[in-house]
Amino acid sequence: MANNNYASIVDDIHPTRGVRFSMYAYIRPEVDKTFSCAQFVQYLQQSKTRFTWGDLHGTDELLIVPLPTYLESWVDGGNYNDAYITVNTFASRGNMINNVKDIYQKSDVVDFYYKGSDEYVGID
């Protein structure tokens, strides 16, 4: 992920449930994007197909970009190398409700936390 090699996670995508992308810790199954393994591979290659990912917090503007752009700008895999990693706990809490454990009740959850940048006062 840190090298923008997003195809490297293909083997980790669940065979029937796929992979879900949620912009925030509040999971919205009815609107969050979920891709099967085949769809993920397809949309990585079809970089002109745009998706509505959700509202940008604080602006209410919609983020509408292709999958590779979302992964590069929003997931920002480069930060994972320096992240504080926890399992089934969350290192930081913002003002948004975190319902991850409600949605994934029988799952382990891995949290990759990094403090954010000085440019955005740590809230990025």
CSV table of N, CA and C in Angstrom, one decimal:
chain,number,residue,atom,x,y,z
A,1,MET,N,0.8,-1.2,0.0
A,1,MET,CA,0.0,0.0,0.0
A,1,MET,C,0.9,1.3,0.0
A,2,ALA,N,2.0,1.2,0.7
A,2,ALA,CA,2.8,2.4,0.8
A,2,ALA,C,3.4,2.8,-0.5
A,3,ASN,N,3.6,1.8,-1.4
A,3,ASN,CA,4.1,2.1,-2.7
A,3,ASN,C,3.1,2.2,-3.8
A,4,ASN,N,1.8,2.5,-3.4
A,4,ASN,CA,0.7,2.5,-4.3
A,4,ASN,C,0.5,1.3,-5.1
A,5,ASN,N,1.0,0.1,-4.6
A,5,ASN,CA,0.8,-1.1,-5.2
A,5,ASN,C,-0.5,-1.8,-4.7
A,6,TYR,N,-1.6,-1.2,-5.0
A,6,TYR,CA,-2.9,-1.6,-4.5
A,6,TYR,C,-3.3,-3.0,-4.9
A,7,ALA,N,-2.8,-3.4,-6.0
A,7,ALA,CA,-3.2,-4.8,-6.4
A,7,ALA,C,-2.6,-5.8,-5.5
A,8,SER,N,-1.6,-5.4,-4.6
A,8,SER,CA,-1.0,-6.4,-3.7
A,8,SER,C,-2.0,-6.9,-2.6
A,9,ILE,N,-3.1,-6.2,-2.4
A,9,ILE,CA,-4.1,-6.6,-1.4
A,9,ILE,C,-5.2,-7.6,-2.0
A,10,VAL,N,-5.1,-7.9,-3.3
A,10,VAL,CA,-6.1,-8.7,-4.0
A,10,VAL,C,-6.3,-10.0,-3.3
A,11,ASP,N,-5.2,-10.7,-2.9
A,11,ASP,CA,-5.3,-12.0,-2.2
A,11,ASP,C,-6.0,-11.9,-0.8
A,12,ASP,N,-6.0,-10.7,-0.3
A,12,ASP,CA,-6.6,-10.5,1.1
A,12,ASP,C,-8.1,-10.1,1.0
A,13,ILE,N,-8.6,-9.9,-0.2
A,13,ILE,CA,-10.1,-9.5,-0.3
A,13,ILE,C,-10.9,-10.8,-0.1
A,14,HIS,N,-11.9,-10.6,0.8
A,14,HIS,CA,-12.8,-11.7,1.1
A,14,HIS,C,-13.5,-12.3,-0.1
A,15,PRO,N,-13.5,-13.6,-0.3
A,15,PRO,CA,-14.0,-14.2,-1.6
A,15,PRO,C,-15.5,-13.9,-1.8
A,16,THR,N,-16.3,-13.8,-0.8
A,16,THR,CA,-17.8,-13.5,-1.0
A,16,THR,C,-18.2,-12.1,-0.5
A,17,ARG,N,-17.5,-11.6,0.5
A,17,ARG,CA,-17.9,-10.3,1.1
A,17,ARG,C,-17.2,-9.1,0.4
A,18,GLY,N,-16.1,-9.4,-0.2
A,18,GLY,CA,-15.3,-8.3,-0.9
A,18,GLY,C,-14.6,-7.5,0.1
A,19,VAL,N,-14.3,-6.2,-0.4
A,19,VAL,CA,-13.6,-5.2,0.5
A,19,VAL,C,-14.5,-4.0,0.5
A,20,ARG,N,-14.6,-3.4,1.7
A,20,ARG,CA,-15.4,-2.2,1.9
A,20,ARG,C,-14.5,-1.0,2.2
A,21,PHE,N,-14.8,0.1,1.6
A,21,PHE,CA,-14.1,1.4,1.8
A,21,PHE,C,-15.1,2.4,2.5
A,22,SER,N,-14.8,2.8,3.7
A,22,SER,CA,-15.5,3.8,4.4
A,22,SER,C,-14.6,5.0,4.6
A,23,MET,N,-15.1,6.2,4.4
A,23,MET,CA,-14.3,7.3,4.6
A,23,MET,C,-14.0,7.6,6.0
A,24,TYR,N,-14.8,7.2,6.9
A,24,TYR,CA,-14.6,7.5,8.3
A,24,TYR,C,-14.9,6.2,9.2
A,25,ALA,N,-14.7,6.4,10.5
A,25,ALA,CA,-14.9,5.2,11.4
A,25,ALA,C,-16.4,4.9,11.5
A,26,TYR,N,-17.3,5.8,11.1
A,26,TYR,CA,-18.7,5.5,11.1
A,26,TYR,C,-19.1,4.7,9.8
A,27,ILE,N,-19.3,3.4,9.9
A,27,ILE,CA,-19.5,2.6,8.7
A,27,ILE,C,-21.0,2.7,8.3
A,28,ARG,N,-21.2,2.9,7.0
A,28,ARG,CA,-22.5,3.1,6.5
A,28,ARG,C,-22.7,2.0,5.4
A,29,PRO,N,-23.1,0.8,5.8
A,29,PRO,CA,-23.2,-0.3,4.8
A,29,PRO,C,-24.1,0.0,3.6
A,30,GLU,N,-25.1,0.9,3.8
A,30,GLU,CA,-26.0,1.2,2.6
A,30,GLU,C,-25.4,2.1,1.6
A,31,VAL,N,-24.3,2.8,1.9
A,31,VAL,CA,-23.7,3.7,1.0
A,31,VAL,C,-22.2,3.6,0.8
A,32,ASP,N,-21.5,2.9,1.7
A,32,ASP,CA,-20.0,2.7,1.6
A,32,ASP,C,-19.8,1.8,0.3
A,33,LYS,N,-18.7,2.0,-0.3
A,33,LYS,CA,-18.4,1.3,-1.5
A,33,LYS,C,-17.8,-0.1,-1.1
A,34,THR,N,-18.4,-1.1,-1.7
A,34,THR,CA,-17.9,-2.5,-1.5
A,34,THR,C,-17.6,-3.1,-2.9
A,35,PHE,N,-16.4,-3.7,-3.0
A,35,PHE,CA,-16.0,-4.3,-4.3
A,35,PHE,C,-15.7,-5.7,-4.1
A,36,SER,N,-16.1,-6.6,-5.1
A,36,SER,CA,-15.6,-7.9,-5.1
A,36,SER,C,-14.1,-7.9,-5.5
A,37,CYS,N,-13.4,-9.0,-5.4
A,37,CYS,CA,-12.0,-9.0,-5.9
A,37,CYS,C,-11.9,-8.6,-7.4
A,38,ALA,N,-12.8,-9.2,-8.2
A,38,ALA,CA,-12.8,-8.9,-9.6
A,38,ALA,C,-13.1,-7.4,-9.9
A,39,GLN,N,-14.0,-6.9,-9.2
A,39,GLN,CA,-14.4,-5.5,-9.4
A,39,GLN,C,-13.2,-4.6,-8.9
A,40,PHE,N,-12.6,-4.9,-7.8
A,40,PHE,CA,-11.4,-4.1,-7.3
A,40,PHE,C,-10.3,-4.1,-8.4
A,41,VAL,N,-10.0,-5.2,-9.0
A,41,VAL,CA,-9.0,-5.3,-10.0
A,41,VAL,C,-9.4,-4.5,-11.2
A,42,GLN,N,-10.7,-4.7,-11.6
A,42,GLN,CA,-11.2,-4.0,-12.8
A,42,GLN,C,-11.1,-2.5,-12.6
A,43,TYR,N,-11.6,-1.9,-11.5
A,43,TYR,CA,-11.6,-0.5,-11.3
A,43,TYR,C,-10.2,0.1,-11.0
A,44,LEU,N,-9.3,-0.7,-10.6
A,44,LEU,CA,-7.9,-0.2,-10.5
A,44,LEU,C,-7.4,0.1,-11.9
A,45,GLN,N,-7.8,-0.7,-12.9
A,45,GLN,CA,-7.3,-0.6,-14.3
A,45,GLN,C,-8.2,0.5,-15.0
A,46,GLN,N,-9.4,0.6,-14.7
A,46,GLN,CA,-10.3,1.5,-15.4
A,46,GLN,C,-10.3,2.8,-14.5
A,47,SER,N,-9.3,3.5,-14.6
A,47,SER,CA,-9.1,4.7,-13.7
A,47,SER,C,-10.0,5.9,-14.0
A,48,LYS,N,-10.8,5.8,-15.1
A,48,LYS,CA,-11.6,6.9,-15.4
A,48,LYS,C,-13.1,6.7,-14.8
A,49,THR,N,-13.4,5.5,-14.3
A,49,THR,CA,-14.7,5.3,-13.7
A,49,THR,C,-14.7,5.9,-12.3
A,50,ARG,N,-15.6,6.9,-12.1
A,50,ARG,CA,-15.6,7.7,-10.9
A,50,ARG,C,-16.7,7.2,-10.0
A,51,PHE,N,-16.5,7.2,-8.7
A,51,PHE,CA,-17.4,6.8,-7.7
A,51,PHE,C,-17.7,7.9,-6.7
A,52,THR,N,-18.9,8.0,-6.2
A,52,THR,CA,-19.2,8.9,-5.1
A,52,THR,C,-18.9,8.2,-3.8
A,53,TRP,N,-17.8,8.6,-3.1
A,53,TRP,CA,-17.4,7.9,-1.9
A,53,TRP,C,-18.1,8.4,-0.6
A,54,GLY,N,-18.5,9.6,-0.6
A,54,GLY,CA,-19.2,10.2,0.6
A,54,GLY,C,-18.9,11.7,0.7
A,55,ASP,N,-19.4,12.2,1.8
A,55,ASP,CA,-19.3,13.6,2.2
A,55,ASP,C,-17.9,13.9,2.8
A,56,LEU,N,-17.3,15.0,2.4
A,56,LEU,CA,-16.1,15.4,3.1
A,56,LEU,C,-16.5,16.1,4.4
A,57,HIS,N,-16.0,15.6,5.5
A,57,HIS,CA,-16.4,16.1,6.8
A,57,HIS,C,-16.1,17.5,6.9
A,58,GLY,N,-17.1,18.3,7.4
A,58,GLY,CA,-16.9,19.7,7.6
A,58,GLY,C,-17.2,20.6,6.4
A,59,THR,N,-17.4,20.0,5.2
A,59,THR,CA,-17.7,20.8,4.0
A,59,THR,C,-19.0,20.3,3.4
A,60,ASP,N,-19.4,19.1,3.6
A,60,ASP,CA,-20.5,18.5,3.0
A,60,ASP,C,-20.4,18.4,1.4
A,61,GLU,N,-19.2,18.6,0.9
A,61,GLU,CA,-18.9,18.4,-0.5
A,61,GLU,C,-18.7,16.9,-0.7
A,62,LEU,N,-19.2,16.4,-1.8
A,62,LEU,CA,-19.0,15.0,-2.2
A,62,LEU,C,-17.6,14.7,-2.7
A,63,LEU,N,-17.0,13.6,-2.3
A,63,LEU,CA,-15.8,13.1,-2.9
A,63,LEU,C,-16.2,12.2,-4.1
A,64,ILE,N,-15.9,12.6,-5.3
A,64,ILE,CA,-16.3,11.8,-6.5
A,64,ILE,C,-15.0,11.7,-7.3
A,65,VAL,N,-14.4,10.5,-7.2
A,65,VAL,CA,-13.1,10.2,-7.9
A,65,VAL,C,-13.0,8.7,-8.2
A,66,PRO,N,-12.1,8.4,-9.1
A,66,PRO,CA,-11.9,7.0,-9.5
A,66,PRO,C,-11.2,6.2,-8.3
A,67,LEU,N,-11.3,4.9,-8.3
A,67,LEU,CA,-10.7,4.1,-7.2
A,67,LEU,C,-9.3,4.4,-7.0
A,68,PRO,N,-8.4,4.4,-8.0
A,68,PRO,CA,-7.0,4.7,-7.7
A,68,PRO,C,-6.8,6.1,-7.0
A,69,THR,N,-7.5,7.1,-7.4
A,69,THR,CA,-7.4,8.4,-6.8
A,69,THR,C,-7.8,8.4,-5.4
A,70,TYR,N,-8.9,7.7,-5.1
A,70,TYR,CA,-9.4,7.5,-3.7
A,70,TYR,C,-8.3,6.9,-2.9
A,71,LEU,N,-7.7,5.8,-3.4
A,71,LEU,CA,-6.7,5.1,-2.6
A,71,LEU,C,-5.4,5.9,-2.4
A,72,GLU,N,-5.0,6.7,-3.4
A,72,GLU,CA,-3.8,7.5,-3.3
A,72,GLU,C,-4.1,8.7,-2.4
A,73,SER,N,-5.2,9.3,-2.4
A,73,SER,CA,-5.5,10.6,-1.7
A,73,SER,C,-6.2,10.4,-0.3
A,74,TRP,N,-7.0,9.4,-0.2
A,74,TRP,CA,-7.8,9.2,1.0
A,74,TRP,C,-7.3,8.1,1.9
A,75,VAL,N,-6.9,7.0,1.3
A,75,VAL,CA,-6.4,5.9,2.1
A,75,VAL,C,-4.9,6.2,2.4
A,76,ASP,N,-4.2,6.8,1.5
A,76,ASP,CA,-2.9,7.3,1.8
A,76,ASP,C,-2.0,6.3,2.4
A,77,GLY,N,-1.7,5.2,1.7
A,77,GLY,CA,-1.0,4.0,2.2
A,77,GLY,C,0.4,4.3,2.8
A,78,GLY,N,1.0,5.4,2.3
A,78,GLY,CA,2.3,5.8,2.8
A,78,GLY,C,2.4,6.0,4.3
A,79,ASN,N,1.3,6.4,4.9
A,79,ASN,CA,1.3,6.6,6.3
A,79,ASN,C,1.3,5.3,7.1
A,80,TYR,N,0.9,4.2,6.5
A,80,TYR,CA,0.8,2.9,7.3
A,80,TYR,C,2.2,2.4,7.8
A,81,ASN,N,3.3,2.8,7.1
A,81,ASN,CA,4.6,2.4,7.6
A,81,ASN,C,5.0,3.0,8.9
A,82,ASP,N,4.4,4.2,9.2
A,82,ASP,CA,4.7,4.9,10.4
A,82,ASP,C,3.6,4.8,11.4
A,83,ALA,N,2.6,4.0,11.2
A,83,ALA,CA,1.4,4.0,12.0
A,83,ALA,C,1.6,3.3,13.3
A,84,TYR,N,0.8,3.7,14.3
A,84,TYR,CA,0.7,2.9,15.6
A,84,TYR,C,-0.4,1.9,15.4
A,85,ILE,N,-0.1,0.7,15.5
A,85,ILE,CA,-1.1,-0.4,15.1
A,85,ILE,C,-1.7,-1.0,16.4
A,86,THR,N,-3.0,-1.1,16.4
A,86,THR,CA,-3.7,-1.8,17.5
A,86,THR,C,-4.7,-2.8,16.9
A,87,VAL,N,-5.1,-3.8,17.7
A,87,VAL,CA,-6.1,-4.7,17.3
A,87,VAL,C,-7.2,-4.7,18.3
A,88,ASN,N,-8.4,-4.4,17.8
A,88,ASN,CA,-9.6,-4.4,18.6
A,88,ASN,C,-9.7,-3.2,19.6
A,89,THR,N,-8.8,-2.2,19.4
A,89,THR,CA,-8.9,-1.0,20.1
A,89,THR,C,-8.6,0.1,19.1
A,90,PHE,N,-8.9,1.3,19.5
A,90,PHE,CA,-8.7,2.4,18.6
A,90,PHE,C,-7.8,3.5,19.3
A,91,ALA,N,-6.7,3.9,18.7
A,91,ALA,CA,-5.8,4.8,19.3
A,91,ALA,C,-6.3,6.2,19.4
A,92,SER,N,-7.2,6.6,18.6
A,92,SER,CA,-7.6,8.0,18.6
A,92,SER,C,-9.1,8.0,18.4
A,93,ARG,N,-9.7,9.0,19.0
A,93,ARG,CA,-11.2,9.2,18.8
A,93,ARG,C,-11.4,10.6,18.4
A,94,GLY,N,-12.1,10.8,17.3
A,94,GLY,CA,-12.5,12.2,16.9
A,94,GLY,C,-13.9,12.5,17.4
A,95,ASN,N,-14.6,13.4,16.8
A,95,ASN,CA,-15.9,13.7,17.2
A,95,ASN,C,-17.0,12.8,16.4
A,96,MET,N,-16.5,11.9,15.6
A,96,MET,CA,-17.4,11.1,14.8
A,96,MET,C,-17.6,9.8,15.6
A,97,ILE,N,-18.9,9.3,15.6
A,97,ILE,CA,-19.2,8.0,16.2
A,97,ILE,C,-18.4,6.9,15.4
A,98,ASN,N,-17.8,6.0,16.2
A,98,ASN,CA,-17.1,4.8,15.6
A,98,ASN,C,-18.0,3.6,15.8
A,99,ASN,N,-18.6,3.1,14.8
A,99,ASN,CA,-19.5,1.9,14.9
A,99,ASN,C,-18.9,0.7,14.3
A,100,VAL,N,-17.6,0.6,14.1
A,100,VAL,CA,-16.9,-0.5,13.4
A,100,VAL,C,-17.2,-1.8,14.1
A,101,LYS,N,-17.1,-1.8,15.4
A,101,LYS,CA,-17.4,-3.1,16.2
A,101,LYS,C,-18.9,-3.5,16.2
A,102,ASP,N,-19.7,-2.5,15.9
A,102,ASP,CA,-21.2,-2.8,15.8
A,102,ASP,C,-21.4,-3.5,14.4
A,103,ILE,N,-20.8,-3.0,13.4
A,103,ILE,CA,-21.0,-3.6,12.1
A,103,ILE,C,-20.2,-4.9,11.9
A,104,TYR,N,-19.0,-5.0,12.5
A,104,TYR,CA,-18.2,-6.2,12.4
A,104,TYR,C,-18.1,-6.9,13.7
A,105,GLN,N,-19.2,-7.3,14.3
A,105,GLN,CA,-19.3,-7.9,15.6
A,105,GLN,C,-18.4,-9.1,15.9
A,106,LYS,N,-18.2,-9.9,14.9
A,106,LYS,CA,-17.5,-11.2,15.1
A,106,LYS,C,-16.1,-11.1,14.4
A,107,SER,N,-15.6,-9.9,14.2
A,107,SER,CA,-14.3,-9.7,13.5
A,107,SER,C,-13.3,-9.0,14.4
A,108,ASP,N,-12.1,-9.3,14.1
A,108,ASP,CA,-11.0,-8.5,14.7
A,108,ASP,C,-10.8,-7.3,13.8
A,109,VAL,N,-10.5,-6.2,14.4
A,109,VAL,CA,-10.4,-4.9,13.7
A,109,VAL,C,-8.9,-4.4,14.0
A,110,VAL,N,-8.2,-4.1,12.9
A,110,VAL,CA,-6.9,-3.5,13.0
A,110,VAL,C,-7.0,-2.0,12.7
A,111,ASP,N,-6.4,-1.3,13.7
A,111,ASP,CA,-6.4,0.2,13.5
A,111,ASP,C,-5.0,0.7,13.2
A,112,PHE,N,-4.8,1.4,12.2
A,112,PHE,CA,-3.5,2.0,11.8
A,112,PHE,C,-3.7,3.5,12.1
A,113,TYR,N,-3.1,4.0,13.2
A,113,TYR,CA,-3.2,5.4,13.6
A,113,TYR,C,-1.9,6.1,13.3
A,114,TYR,N,-2.0,7.3,12.7
A,114,TYR,CA,-0.9,8.2,12.7
A,114,TYR,C,-1.4,9.5,13.1
A,115,LYS,N,-0.6,10.3,13.7
A,115,LYS,CA,-1.0,11.5,14.4
A,115,LYS,C,-1.5,12.6,13.4
A,116,GLY,N,-1.2,12.5,12.2
A,116,GLY,CA,-1.6,13.6,11.2
A,116,GLY,C,-0.5,14.6,11.0
A,117,SER,N,-0.8,15.5,10.1
A,117,SER,CA,0.3,16.5,9.8
A,117,SER,C,0.1,17.8,10.5
A,118,ASP,N,1.2,18.5,10.6
A,118,ASP,CA,1.1,19.9,11.2
A,118,ASP,C,0.2,20.8,10.3
A,119,GLU,N,0.3,20.5,9.0
A,119,GLU,CA,-0.5,21.4,8.0
A,119,GLU,C,-2.0,21.4,8.4
A,120,TYR,N,-2.5,20.2,8.8
A,120,TYR,CA,-3.9,20.1,9.2
A,120,TYR,C,-4.1,19.9,10.6
A,121,VAL,N,-3.2,20.4,11.4
A,121,VAL,CA,-3.3,20.4,12.9
A,121,VAL,C,-3.6,19.0,13.4
A,122,GLY,N,-3.1,17.9,12.7
A,122,GLY,CA,-3.3,16.6,13.2
A,122,GLY,C,-4.6,15.9,13.0
A,123,ILE,N,-5.5,16.6,12.3
A,123,ILE,CA,-6.9,16.0,12.1
A,123,ILE,C,-7.0,15.4,10.7
A,124,ASP,N,-5.9,15.2,10.0
A,124,ASP,CA,-6.0,14.5,8.7
A,124,ASP,C,-5.8,13.0,8.8
